[in-house]
Amino acid sequence: MTLQTAPSRNASAETTVSVLASVMDVAAAEWLKLRTMRAAWVVWAGAAVSTLIGLIIIMGHVGSYDQATPGQQASFESADPAVAVMPLVAFFIGTLSALVMTTEFSTGSIAPSLVAVPQRRTLLAAKSVVVTCVALAGGVLFASLSQIGAMLILGDRPAPLNPWTHWWEAVPPAAGTAVTTLATGLVALGLGAVLRSAAATVAVIGALTLVVPMFAHVLPEPVHLWVASVLIPNLAPQIAGAESAYLLAPPVAAAVLAFYVVVTLGAASLSFSRRDS
Amino acid sequence: MIEVRELTKRYGPTLALDRLSFQAHPGRVTGFLGPNGAGKSTTLRVIVGLHGPTSGVALVNGRRYAEISRPLYEVGALLDAGAVHPGRTAFKQLACLARSHRIGTSRVKTLLEQVGLQDVAHKRIGGFSLGMRQRLGIAAALLGDPGVVLLDEPVNGLDAEGIHWVRGLMRTLASEGRTVLLSSHLMSEMALTVDHVLIIGRGRLIAESSMEDLAKRFRRDILVRSPMHVELGGVLRAAGMSVSSEPRGGLVVTGSDTATIGDLAAERRIPIHELTQRSATLEDVYLEMTDEAADYRAGGRRSL
């Protein structure tokens, strides 16, 4: 058997390939990997189902509102999908982002990946590009769907049940939740690179997006507010400048969110580039 | 060319590589031979940058692997055929690697045909046998048409036809001027495939030799069979050779060569039924050389 020779390459030209072009080529390969990972489609389905369930919960909440007396209606919680839907969506997007890294370790395919791309920071950067695109697109998609669904369910019912007087008032909170979903994805990717285990990473992401925000309520005031204000899901309304009980101004909230991303990706960069694979 | 200089790798208290040095040159198949746990796989993983050395250096074409931009054009490696995503198809597995180097899908198709996986190209790897995964791994190693090829135990799981194919492929790659480094723990496999052998044990280089020289160094004795073995024994002893009998009636002779024995027998009109130069088998040689260095063996761990 003889081998057919691939087109010859100019070695010096190869060495001058820009880092950016290299990252984009590797990102294209990572995108192909994600598309061909069956678990990714399961996670997307999970995010879609959780959106649907969240809207059904809002529907039930609106049904209770309709049967309540005017006095009771005045004290109803707002039917905000940022609370009912998006934390679960962020958890699923975070899980998907973690799998971008942890699947490689669990299957051992990190070895051929690193043989192809031995510059580990380039590989991490390429994975970050893919996660950024996917998490932002997922965040925008599900935030928009849940806001539109909630608007259709709420109709012309007034505040406090309806969080918006006009449709455009829903845009900043939707953008805020899309951004926090993106950050959740990047944090999950970074944790995946450090922990190298899907189970451990998903557990931490579940704690950050669902469990800790829920249990923060049991803390005494004002500790509860301090803690709750810096939790990732609660940063969404603060970044959007929406009315909330939390403490941070939009720029500070954005800085806290960026801190989460920088710390986890920084730890990932150190761990990924220094540890044996 | 691959050059390893004073390479040491320590995992906690375990010393996996101990100042290992060797070179693998273009145009020949270099065998990397050693018992289980000798450090073969560790060495290959350090060469391609998966593991960092504790000290020393491993260079490919004069550079550390991580310094090579788009390395698949220079180096192809099969380290573990099972290290693939089982849910991905063979075609997509190669396409993912190819995309990072702007290698087209036509090259992927060609390679899948060359390794005999064209009929299962769009089947998930999870259903592949070990032999099929080995073929896929070899295809991945050849994606960029590299000048340096490293293969860790590539014939594991292959059937007879597959083993024959890998041997032919290694010879072809070397004849094209490529550097081929092939690891195995099977001396018999090495004997049929490689030009030059590096034998390691406990992370150290035990021996380095061409296969031919290795076989010569362990030539042993000559077996002679004759219906007149008593007379022949006397003649050979008279000629100064050391002669002993073997259980099946043959004579075992040392201190001469087959031509001299044949000539002496012909002069005395003694018929010869067998005249064989006996060497230690390469397997024997290997076991002898690695005896001190085998970490794991049946019957318990060897004491130091």
Coordinates of C-alpha atoms in Angstrom, one line a residue:
Chain A
M1 CA 0.0 0.0 0.0
T2 CA 1.3 3.4 -0.8
L3 CA 0.3 6.7 0.7
Q4 CA -1.0 9.6 -1.3
T5 CA 0.9 12.7 -0.4
A6 CA -1.0 15.7 0.9
P7 CA -0.3 19.1 -0.7
S8 CA 3.2 20.2 0.3
R9 CA 3.4 23.2 2.7
N10 CA 5.9 25.9 2.9
A11 CA 7.4 25.5 6.4
S12 CA 8.3 29.1 6.8
A13 CA 4.8 30.2 5.8
E14 CA 3.5 27.8 8.4
T15 CA 5.5 29.4 11.2
T16 CA 4.1 32.8 10.4
V17 CA 0.5 31.9 10.8
S18 CA -1.0 34.5 13.0
V19 CA -2.2 33.5 16.4
L20 CA -5.7 34.8 15.7
A21 CA -6.0 32.8 12.5
S22 CA -4.8 29.7 14.4
V23 CA -7.4 30.3 17.2
M24 CA -10.1 30.7 14.6
D25 CA -9.1 27.5 12.8
V26 CA -9.0 25.6 16.1
A27 CA -12.4 27.2 17.1
A28 CA -13.9 25.9 13.8
A29 CA -12.6 22.4 14.8
E30 CA -14.1 22.8 18.3
W31 CA -17.4 23.9 16.8
L32 CA -17.4 20.8 14.7
K33 CA -16.7 18.7 17.8
L34 CA -19.6 20.3 19.7
R35 CA -22.0 19.8 16.8
T36 CA -21.0 16.1 16.7
M37 CA -21.5 15.5 20.4
R38 CA -24.8 13.9 21.1
A39 CA -24.9 15.0 24.7
A40 CA -24.9 18.6 23.5
W41 CA -28.3 18.1 21.8
V42 CA -29.7 16.5 25.0
V43 CA -28.6 19.6 27.0
W44 CA -30.2 21.9 24.4
A45 CA -33.4 19.9 24.8
G46 CA -33.2 20.2 28.5
A47 CA -32.9 24.0 28.2
A48 CA -35.9 24.1 25.9
V49 CA -38.0 21.9 28.2
S50 CA -37.0 24.0 31.3
T51 CA -38.2 27.1 29.4
L52 CA -41.5 25.4 28.7
I53 CA -41.9 24.3 32.3
G54 CA -41.0 27.8 33.5
L55 CA -43.7 29.3 31.3
I56 CA -46.3 26.7 32.5
I57 CA -45.4 27.8 36.1
I58 CA -46.0 31.4 35.1
M59 CA -49.3 30.4 33.6
G60 CA -50.3 28.8 36.9
H61 CA -49.2 31.9 38.7
V62 CA -51.3 34.1 36.4
G63 CA -54.3 31.7 36.9
S64 CA -54.0 32.1 40.7
Y65 CA -53.8 35.9 40.2
D66 CA -57.0 35.9 38.2
Q67 CA -58.8 34.1 41.0
A68 CA -57.5 36.3 43.8
T69 CA -59.2 39.3 45.3
P70 CA -58.0 42.8 44.3
G71 CA -56.3 43.1 47.7
Q72 CA -54.4 39.8 47.3
Q73 CA -53.6 40.8 43.7
A74 CA -51.8 43.9 44.9
S75 CA -49.3 41.8 46.8
F76 CA -48.6 39.2 44.1
E77 CA -45.1 38.4 43.1
S78 CA -44.1 39.5 39.6
A79 CA -44.3 36.9 36.9
D80 CA -40.7 37.5 35.8
P81 CA -39.2 34.8 33.5
A82 CA -35.7 36.0 34.6
V83 CA -36.6 34.3 37.9
A84 CA -38.8 31.4 36.8
V85 CA -37.0 30.3 33.7
M86 CA -33.5 31.7 33.2
P87 CA -31.6 30.2 36.1
L88 CA -32.5 26.7 34.9
V89 CA -31.5 27.7 31.3
A90 CA -28.2 29.0 32.6
F91 CA -27.6 25.7 34.4
F92 CA -28.1 23.8 31.1
I93 CA -26.0 26.2 29.1
G94 CA -23.3 25.9 31.8
T95 CA -23.5 22.1 31.6
L96 CA -23.1 22.3 27.9
S97 CA -20.1 24.6 28.2
A98 CA -18.5 22.3 30.8
L99 CA -18.9 19.3 28.4
V100 CA -16.9 21.2 25.8
M101 CA -13.9 20.6 28.1
T102 CA -14.7 17.6 30.4
T103 CA -15.8 15.3 27.6
E104 CA -12.3 15.5 26.2
F105 CA -10.9 14.3 29.5
S106 CA -13.5 11.6 30.2
T107 CA -13.1 10.0 26.7
G108 CA -9.3 10.6 26.6
S109 CA -9.7 12.5 23.3
I110 CA -7.8 15.4 24.9
A111 CA -4.7 13.6 23.8
P112 CA -5.3 13.8 20.0
S113 CA -6.7 17.3 20.6
L114 CA -3.4 18.4 22.2
V115 CA -1.3 16.5 19.7
A116 CA -3.0 18.6 17.0
V117 CA -2.9 21.8 19.1
P118 CA -0.1 21.6 21.6
Q119 CA -0.3 25.4 22.4
R120 CA -2.7 24.8 25.3
R121 CA -3.7 28.4 25.7
T122 CA -4.7 28.5 22.0
L123 CA -6.9 25.5 22.5
L124 CA -8.5 27.0 25.6
A125 CA -9.0 30.3 23.8
A126 CA -10.7 28.4 20.9
K127 CA -13.0 26.6 23.2
S128 CA -13.8 29.9 24.9
V129 CA -14.7 31.4 21.5
V130 CA -17.1 28.5 20.9
V131 CA -18.6 28.7 24.4
T132 CA -19.0 32.5 24.0
C133 CA -21.0 32.1 20.8
V134 CA -23.1 29.2 22.0
A135 CA -23.8 30.5 25.5
L136 CA -24.6 34.0 24.2
A137 CA -26.8 32.7 21.4
G138 CA -28.5 30.3 23.9
G139 CA -29.0 33.1 26.4
V140 CA -30.5 35.5 23.9
L141 CA -32.7 32.8 22.4
F142 CA -34.1 31.5 25.6
A143 CA -34.3 34.9 27.3
S144 CA -36.3 36.2 24.3
L145 CA -38.5 33.2 24.1
S146 CA -39.3 33.3 27.8
Q147 CA -40.0 37.0 27.7
I148 CA -42.2 36.8 24.7
G149 CA -44.0 33.8 26.2
A150 CA -44.5 35.6 29.5
M151 CA -45.9 38.7 27.7
L152 CA -48.4 36.6 25.8
I153 CA -49.5 34.8 29.0
L154 CA -49.7 38.1 31.0
G155 CA -51.6 40.0 28.3
D156 CA -52.7 43.4 29.7
R157 CA -52.6 42.4 33.3
P158 CA -51.1 45.2 35.5
A159 CA -48.2 45.4 37.9
P160 CA -47.1 44.0 40.3
L161 CA -47.9 40.7 38.4
N162 CA -46.8 42.2 35.1
P163 CA -43.1 43.3 35.4
W164 CA -43.4 45.5 32.3
T165 CA -45.7 48.4 31.3
H166 CA -44.4 48.4 27.7
W167 CA -42.7 45.6 25.7
W168 CA -39.5 47.5 25.3
E169 CA -39.0 47.5 29.1
A170 CA -38.4 43.7 28.8
V171 CA -35.4 44.2 26.6
P172 CA -32.8 45.3 29.3
P173 CA -33.7 42.4 31.7
A174 CA -33.5 39.9 28.8
A175 CA -30.1 41.3 27.8
G176 CA -29.0 41.1 31.4
T177 CA -30.0 37.4 31.7
A178 CA -28.3 36.7 28.3
V179 CA -25.1 38.2 29.6
T180 CA -25.2 36.2 32.9
T181 CA -25.9 33.1 30.9
L182 CA -22.8 33.8 28.8
A183 CA -20.8 34.3 31.9
T184 CA -22.2 31.1 33.4
G185 CA -21.0 29.3 30.3
L186 CA -17.5 30.7 30.5
V187 CA -17.2 30.0 34.2
A188 CA -18.3 26.4 33.5
L189 CA -15.7 26.0 30.8
G190 CA -13.0 27.3 33.2
L191 CA -14.2 25.0 36.0
G192 CA -14.2 22.1 33.6
A193 CA -10.6 22.7 32.7
V194 CA -9.6 22.9 36.4
L195 CA -11.8 20.0 37.7
R196 CA -11.6 17.8 34.5
S197 CA -14.7 16.0 35.6
A198 CA -18.2 16.6 34.2
A199 CA -20.0 15.5 37.4
A200 CA -17.9 17.8 39.6
T201 CA -18.2 20.7 37.3
V202 CA -22.0 20.3 36.8
A203 CA -22.4 20.1 40.6
V204 CA -20.5 23.4 41.1
I205 CA -22.5 25.1 38.3
G206 CA -25.7 23.7 39.8
A207 CA -24.7 25.2 43.1
L208 CA -23.8 28.6 41.6
T209 CA -27.0 29.0 39.5
L210 CA -29.7 27.2 41.5
V211 CA -28.8 26.0 45.0
V212 CA -26.9 28.8 46.6
P213 CA -29.3 31.5 45.3
M214 CA -32.2 29.5 46.8
F215 CA -30.5 29.0 50.2
A216 CA -29.2 32.6 50.4
H217 CA -32.7 33.5 51.4
V218 CA -32.3 31.8 54.8
L219 CA -29.4 34.0 55.7
P220 CA -30.2 36.9 58.1
E221 CA -30.4 40.4 56.8
P222 CA -28.3 42.3 55.8
V223 CA -26.0 39.3 55.1
H224 CA -28.6 37.8 52.7
L225 CA -28.6 40.9 50.5
W226 CA -24.8 41.2 50.4
V227 CA -24.5 37.5 49.4
A228 CA -27.5 37.5 47.1
S229 CA -26.2 40.6 45.3
V230 CA -23.1 38.9 44.1
L231 CA -24.6 35.6 43.0
I232 CA -24.5 35.2 39.2
P233 CA -28.2 34.9 38.5
N234 CA -29.0 37.9 40.6
L235 CA -26.5 40.0 38.7
A236 CA -28.8 40.1 35.7
P237 CA -31.3 42.6 37.0
Q238 CA -28.5 44.7 38.5
I239 CA -26.6 44.9 35.2
A240 CA -29.9 45.8 33.4
G241 CA -30.6 48.5 36.0
A242 CA -34.0 46.9 36.7
E243 CA -35.8 47.6 39.9
S244 CA -34.7 45.0 42.5
A245 CA -33.9 44.7 46.1
Y246 CA -30.2 44.0 45.4
L247 CA -27.4 46.4 46.2
L248 CA -25.1 46.9 43.2
A249 CA -25.1 49.6 40.6
P250 CA -24.9 48.3 36.9
P251 CA -21.2 49.0 36.4
V252 CA -20.3 47.3 39.7
A253 CA -22.6 44.3 38.9
A254 CA -20.9 44.0 35.5
A255 CA -17.5 44.1 37.1
V256 CA -18.5 41.4 39.6
L257 CA -19.7 39.2 36.7
A258 CA -16.4 39.9 34.8
F259 CA -14.5 38.9 38.0
Y260 CA -16.2 35.5 38.0
V261 CA -15.1 34.9 34.3
V262 CA -11.6 36.2 34.7
V263 CA -10.9 34.2 37.8
T264 CA -12.2 30.9 36.5
L265 CA -10.6 31.3 33.0
G266 CA -7.4 32.4 34.6
A267 CA -7.3 29.4 36.9
A268 CA -8.2 27.2 33.8
S269 CA -5.3 28.7 31.8
L270 CA -2.8 28.0 34.6
S271 CA -4.1 24.5 35.3
F272 CA -4.5 23.5 31.7
S273 CA -1.1 24.7 30.6
R274 CA 0.8 23.3 33.6
R275 CA -0.7 19.9 34.3
D276 CA 0.0 16.7 32.4
S277 CA -2.9 15.5 30.2
Chain B
M1 CA 14.3 13.4 13.5
I2 CA 13.5 12.8 17.1
E3 CA 16.1 13.6 19.8
V4 CA 15.7 12.9 23.5
R5 CA 18.3 14.2 25.8
E6 CA 18.7 13.2 29.5
L7 CA 14.9 12.9 29.8
T8 CA 13.7 12.4 33.3
K9 CA 10.0 12.1 34.4
R10 CA 8.9 11.6 37.9
Y11 CA 5.3 11.0 39.1
G12 CA 5.5 11.6 42.8
P13 CA 7.8 8.9 44.2
T14 CA 7.8 6.9 40.9
L15 CA 10.7 7.5 38.5
A16 CA 9.2 6.8 35.1
L17 CA 12.1 8.0 33.0
D18 CA 15.7 8.1 34.2
R19 CA 18.0 10.4 32.1
L20 CA 16.9 8.7 28.9
S21 CA 18.7 9.7 25.8
F22 CA 18.3 8.5 22.2
Q23 CA 17.8 9.6 18.6
A24 CA 15.5 8.3 15.9
H25 CA 16.7 9.2 12.4
P26 CA 14.8 9.7 9.1
G27 CA 14.7 6.9 6.6
R28 CA 14.4 4.0 9.1
V29 CA 11.9 2.4 11.4
T30 CA 13.2 2.7 15.0
G31 CA 11.7 0.3 17.4
F32 CA 11.1 1.4 21.0
L33 CA 11.0 -1.8 23.0
G34 CA 10.6 -2.6 26.6
P35 CA 8.4 -4.5 29.1
N36 CA 5.2 -3.1 30.5
G37 CA 5.9 -0.1 32.7
A38 CA 9.4 0.5 31.1
G39 CA 8.5 4.1 30.2
K40 CA 7.7 3.7 26.4
S41 CA 4.3 5.4 26.5
T42 CA 5.6 8.1 28.9
T43 CA 8.4 8.9 26.6
L44 CA 6.1 9.3 23.6
R45 CA 3.7 11.4 25.6
V46 CA 6.6 13.7 26.7
I47 CA 7.8 14.0 23.1
V48 CA 4.4 15.3 22.0
G49 CA 4.0 17.5 25.0
L50 CA 1.2 15.7 26.8
H51 CA 3.4 15.3 29.8
G52 CA 6.0 17.7 30.9
P53 CA 9.5 16.4 31.7
T54 CA 10.9 16.7 35.1
S55 CA 14.2 17.5 33.4
G56 CA 15.8 17.0 30.1
V57 CA 14.5 17.7 26.7
A58 CA 12.6 16.0 23.8
L59 CA 13.0 17.6 20.4
V60 CA 11.3 16.9 17.1
N61 CA 13.2 18.3 14.1
G62 CA 15.2 20.4 16.6
R63 CA 12.2 22.0 18.3
R64 CA 10.1 21.3 21.3
Y65 CA 6.7 19.9 20.2
A66 CA 4.8 22.8 21.6
E67 CA 6.8 25.2 19.5
I68 CA 5.6 23.7 16.3
S69 CA 2.8 25.6 14.6
R70 CA 0.3 23.3 13.0
P71 CA 2.2 20.2 14.1
L72 CA 0.1 17.6 12.2
Y73 CA 2.1 18.6 9.1
E74 CA 5.3 17.6 10.8
V75 CA 4.4 14.9 13.3
G76 CA 1.7 12.2 13.4
A77 CA 1.1 10.3 16.6
L78 CA -1.0 7.3 17.6
L79 CA -0.8 7.1 21.4
D80 CA -4.0 5.4 22.4
A81 CA -6.5 4.1 19.9
G82 CA -9.2 4.2 22.5
A83 CA -8.8 8.0 23.1
V84 CA -11.7 9.0 20.9
H85 CA -15.2 10.2 21.5
P86 CA -17.3 7.1 21.0
G87 CA -20.4 9.0 19.8
R88 CA -18.6 10.6 16.9
T89 CA -18.3 8.9 13.5
A90 CA -14.9 8.0 12.1
F91 CA -15.2 10.6 9.4
K92 CA -16.1 13.4 11.9
Q93 CA -13.4 12.3 14.2
L94 CA -10.8 12.9 11.5
A95 CA -12.6 16.0 10.2
C96 CA -12.4 17.6 13.6
L97 CA -8.6 17.2 13.7
A98 CA -8.3 18.1 10.0
R99 CA -10.2 21.3 10.4
S100 CA -7.8 22.7 12.9
H101 CA -5.1 22.5 10.3
R102 CA -7.2 23.5 7.2
I103 CA -6.9 20.0 5.9
G104 CA -9.7 19.3 3.5
T105 CA -12.3 16.5 3.8
S106 CA -11.0 14.9 0.6
R107 CA -7.8 14.0 2.5
V108 CA -10.0 12.5 5.3
K109 CA -11.8 10.4 2.7
T110 CA -8.6 9.2 1.1
L111 CA -7.1 8.2 4.4
L112 CA -10.2 6.3 5.5
E113 CA -10.0 4.4 2.2
Q114 CA -6.3 3.7 2.8
V115 CA -6.8 2.3 6.2
G116 CA -9.8 0.2 5.1
L117 CA -12.5 2.1 7.0
Q118 CA -14.4 3.6 4.1
D119 CA -17.4 1.3 4.6
V120 CA -17.8 2.4 8.3
A121 CA -16.7 6.0 7.8
H122 CA -20.1 7.3 8.9
K123 CA -20.6 4.8 11.8
R124 CA -20.0 5.8 15.4
I125 CA -16.6 4.8 16.8
G126 CA -18.3 3.4 19.9
G127 CA -19.2 0.3 17.8
F128 CA -15.7 -0.2 16.5
S129 CA -13.4 -3.1 17.4
L130 CA -9.9 -2.3 18.8
G131 CA -8.4 -3.1 15.5
M132 CA -10.7 -0.7 13.7
R133 CA -9.8 2.0 16.3
Q134 CA -6.1 1.3 15.6
R135 CA -6.7 1.8 11.9
L136 CA -8.5 5.1 12.7
G137 CA -5.7 6.2 14.9
I138 CA -3.1 5.5 12.2
A139 CA -5.2 7.5 9.7
A140 CA -5.3 10.4 12.2
A141 CA -1.5 10.2 12.6
L142 CA -1.1 10.4 8.8
L143 CA -3.6 13.3 8.3
G144 CA -1.0 16.0 7.7
D145 CA 1.4 13.7 5.7
P146 CA 4.0 14.2 8.4
G147 CA 7.7 13.5 8.2
V148 CA 7.8 12.1 11.7
V149 CA 5.5 9.3 12.8
L150 CA 5.2 8.0 16.4
L151 CA 3.1 4.9 17.0
D152 CA 2.5 3.3 20.4
E153 CA 1.7 -0.4 20.1
P154 CA 0.0 0.0 16.7
V155 CA -0.6 -3.7 16.1
N156 CA -2.6 -4.3 19.3
G157 CA -6.0 -5.7 18.3
L158 CA -5.2 -6.0 14.7
D159 CA -5.9 -9.3 12.8
A160 CA -3.2 -11.0 10.7
E161 CA -4.0 -8.9 7.6
G162 CA -3.9 -5.7 9.6
I163 CA -0.6 -6.6 11.2
H164 CA 0.8 -7.3 7.8
W165 CA -0.6 -4.0 6.5
V166 CA 1.0 -2.0 9.4
R167 CA 4.4 -3.6 8.8
G168 CA 4.2 -2.7 5.1
L169 CA 3.1 0.8 6.0
M170 CA 6.0 1.3 8.4
R171 CA 8.5 0.1 5.8
T172 CA 6.9 2.4 3.2
L173 CA 7.0 5.5 5.5
A174 CA 10.6 4.9 6.3
S175 CA 11.5 4.3 2.6
E176 CA 10.0 7.7 1.9
G177 CA 12.5 9.2 4.2
R178 CA 10.3 9.7 7.2
T179 CA 11.3 9.1 10.8
V180 CA 9.2 6.3 12.2
L181 CA 9.3 5.5 16.0
L182 CA 7.3 2.4 16.9
S183 CA 6.9 1.2 20.4
S184 CA 6.0 -2.3 21.3
H185 CA 6.6 -4.9 24.1
L186 CA 6.8 -7.7 21.5
M187 CA 10.3 -8.5 20.3
S188 CA 8.9 -10.8 17.6
E189 CA 6.9 -7.9 16.1
M190 CA 10.0 -5.7 16.2
A191 CA 12.2 -8.3 14.5
L192 CA 9.9 -8.2 11.5
T193 CA 9.4 -4.5 11.2
V194 CA 12.2 -2.3 12.5
D195 CA 15.7 -1.4 11.3
H196 CA 17.0 -0.1 14.6
V197 CA 16.0 -1.0 18.1
L198 CA 16.1 0.9 21.4
I199 CA 15.5 -1.3 24.4
I200 CA 14.4 0.4 27.6
G201 CA 13.6 -0.8 31.1
R202 CA 12.8 1.1 34.2
G203 CA 13.0 4.3 32.2
R204 CA 16.6 3.7 31.2
L205 CA 18.1 2.8 27.8
I206 CA 19.4 -0.7 28.1
A207 CA 20.6 -1.3 24.6
E208 CA 20.6 0.4 21.2
S209 CA 21.5 -1.6 18.1
S210 CA 20.5 -2.5 14.6
M211 CA 18.4 -5.6 14.5
E212 CA 21.1 -7.3 12.5
D213 CA 23.8 -6.6 15.0
L214 CA 21.5 -7.6 17.9
A215 CA 20.9 -11.0 16.3
K216 CA 24.7 -11.5 15.6
R217 CA 25.7 -10.7 19.1
F218 CA 23.6 -13.5 20.4
R219 CA 24.7 -16.3 18.0
R220 CA 25.1 -19.5 20.1
D221 CA 26.2 -22.8 18.6
I222 CA 25.9 -25.3 15.7
L223 CA 23.6 -28.3 15.7
V224 CA 24.8 -31.2 13.6
R225 CA 22.9 -34.4 12.9
S226 CA 24.4 -37.4 11.2
P227 CA 23.8 -41.2 11.2
M228 CA 27.6 -41.5 12.0
H229 CA 27.5 -39.1 14.9
V230 CA 30.0 -41.0 17.0
E231 CA 32.6 -40.8 14.2
L232 CA 31.8 -37.2 13.4
G233 CA 32.1 -36.3 17.1
G234 CA 35.6 -37.7 17.2
V235 CA 36.6 -35.8 14.0
L236 CA 35.3 -32.5 15.3
R237 CA 37.0 -33.0 18.7
A238 CA 40.2 -33.8 17.0
A239 CA 39.9 -30.5 15.1
G240 CA 39.8 -28.7 18.5
M241 CA 36.0 -28.0 18.6
S242 CA 33.9 -28.4 21.8
V243 CA 31.3 -31.1 21.1
S244 CA 28.4 -32.3 23.3
S245 CA 25.5 -34.6 22.6
E246 CA 21.9 -33.4 22.6
P247 CA 19.0 -35.7 23.7
R248 CA 17.7 -36.3 20.2
G249 CA 21.0 -37.7 18.9
G250 CA 22.5 -34.5 17.5
L251 CA 25.8 -32.9 18.3
V252 CA 26.1 -29.4 19.6
V253 CA 29.3 -27.8 18.5
T254 CA 31.0 -24.6 19.5
G255 CA 34.3 -23.0 18.5
S256 CA 33.8 -23.3 14.7
D257 CA 31.5 -22.5 11.9
T258 CA 29.2 -24.5 9.6
A259 CA 31.5 -24.4 6.6
T260 CA 34.5 -26.0 8.5
I261 CA 32.2 -28.7 10.0
G262 CA 30.8 -29.4 6.5
D263 CA 34.2 -29.6 4.9
L264 CA 35.6 -32.0 7.6
A265 CA 32.6 -34.3 7.3
A266 CA 32.9 -34.4 3.5
E267 CA 36.7 -35.2 3.7
R268 CA 35.8 -38.2 5.9
R269 CA 32.7 -39.2 3.8
I270 CA 30.5 -38.7 6.8
P271 CA 26.9 -37.9 5.7
I272 CA 25.3 -34.8 7.3
H273 CA 21.5 -34.7 7.7
E274 CA 21.4 -31.3 9.5
L275 CA 23.8 -28.5 10.0
T276 CA 22.2 -25.5 11.7
Q277 CA 23.7 -22.3 13.1
R278 CA 21.7 -21.6 16.2
S279 CA 21.2 -18.2 17.7
A280 CA 19.3 -17.2 20.7
T281 CA 15.9 -16.1 19.5
L282 CA 15.4 -12.4 19.6
E283 CA 12.7 -13.1 22.2
D284 CA 15.3 -14.8 24.4
V285 CA 17.7 -11.9 23.9
Y286 CA 15.0 -9.4 24.8
L287 CA 14.0 -11.3 27.9
E288 CA 17.6 -11.7 29.0
M289 CA 18.3 -8.0 28.5
T290 CA 15.1 -6.7 30.2
D291 CA 15.1 -9.3 33.0
E292 CA 16.5 -6.8 35.5
A293 CA 14.2 -4.1 34.3
A294 CA 10.8 -5.7 34.2
D295 CA 8.5 -3.9 36.6
Y296 CA 5.5 -6.2 36.4
R297 CA 5.4 -9.9 35.7
A298 CA 3.3 -13.0 36.4
G299 CA 3.9 -14.4 39.8
G300 CA 4.2 -11.1 41.6
R301 CA 6.4 -8.1 41.5
R302 CA 10.1 -8.7 41.2
S303 CA 12.1 -7.7 44.1
L304 CA 14.8 -5.2 43.5

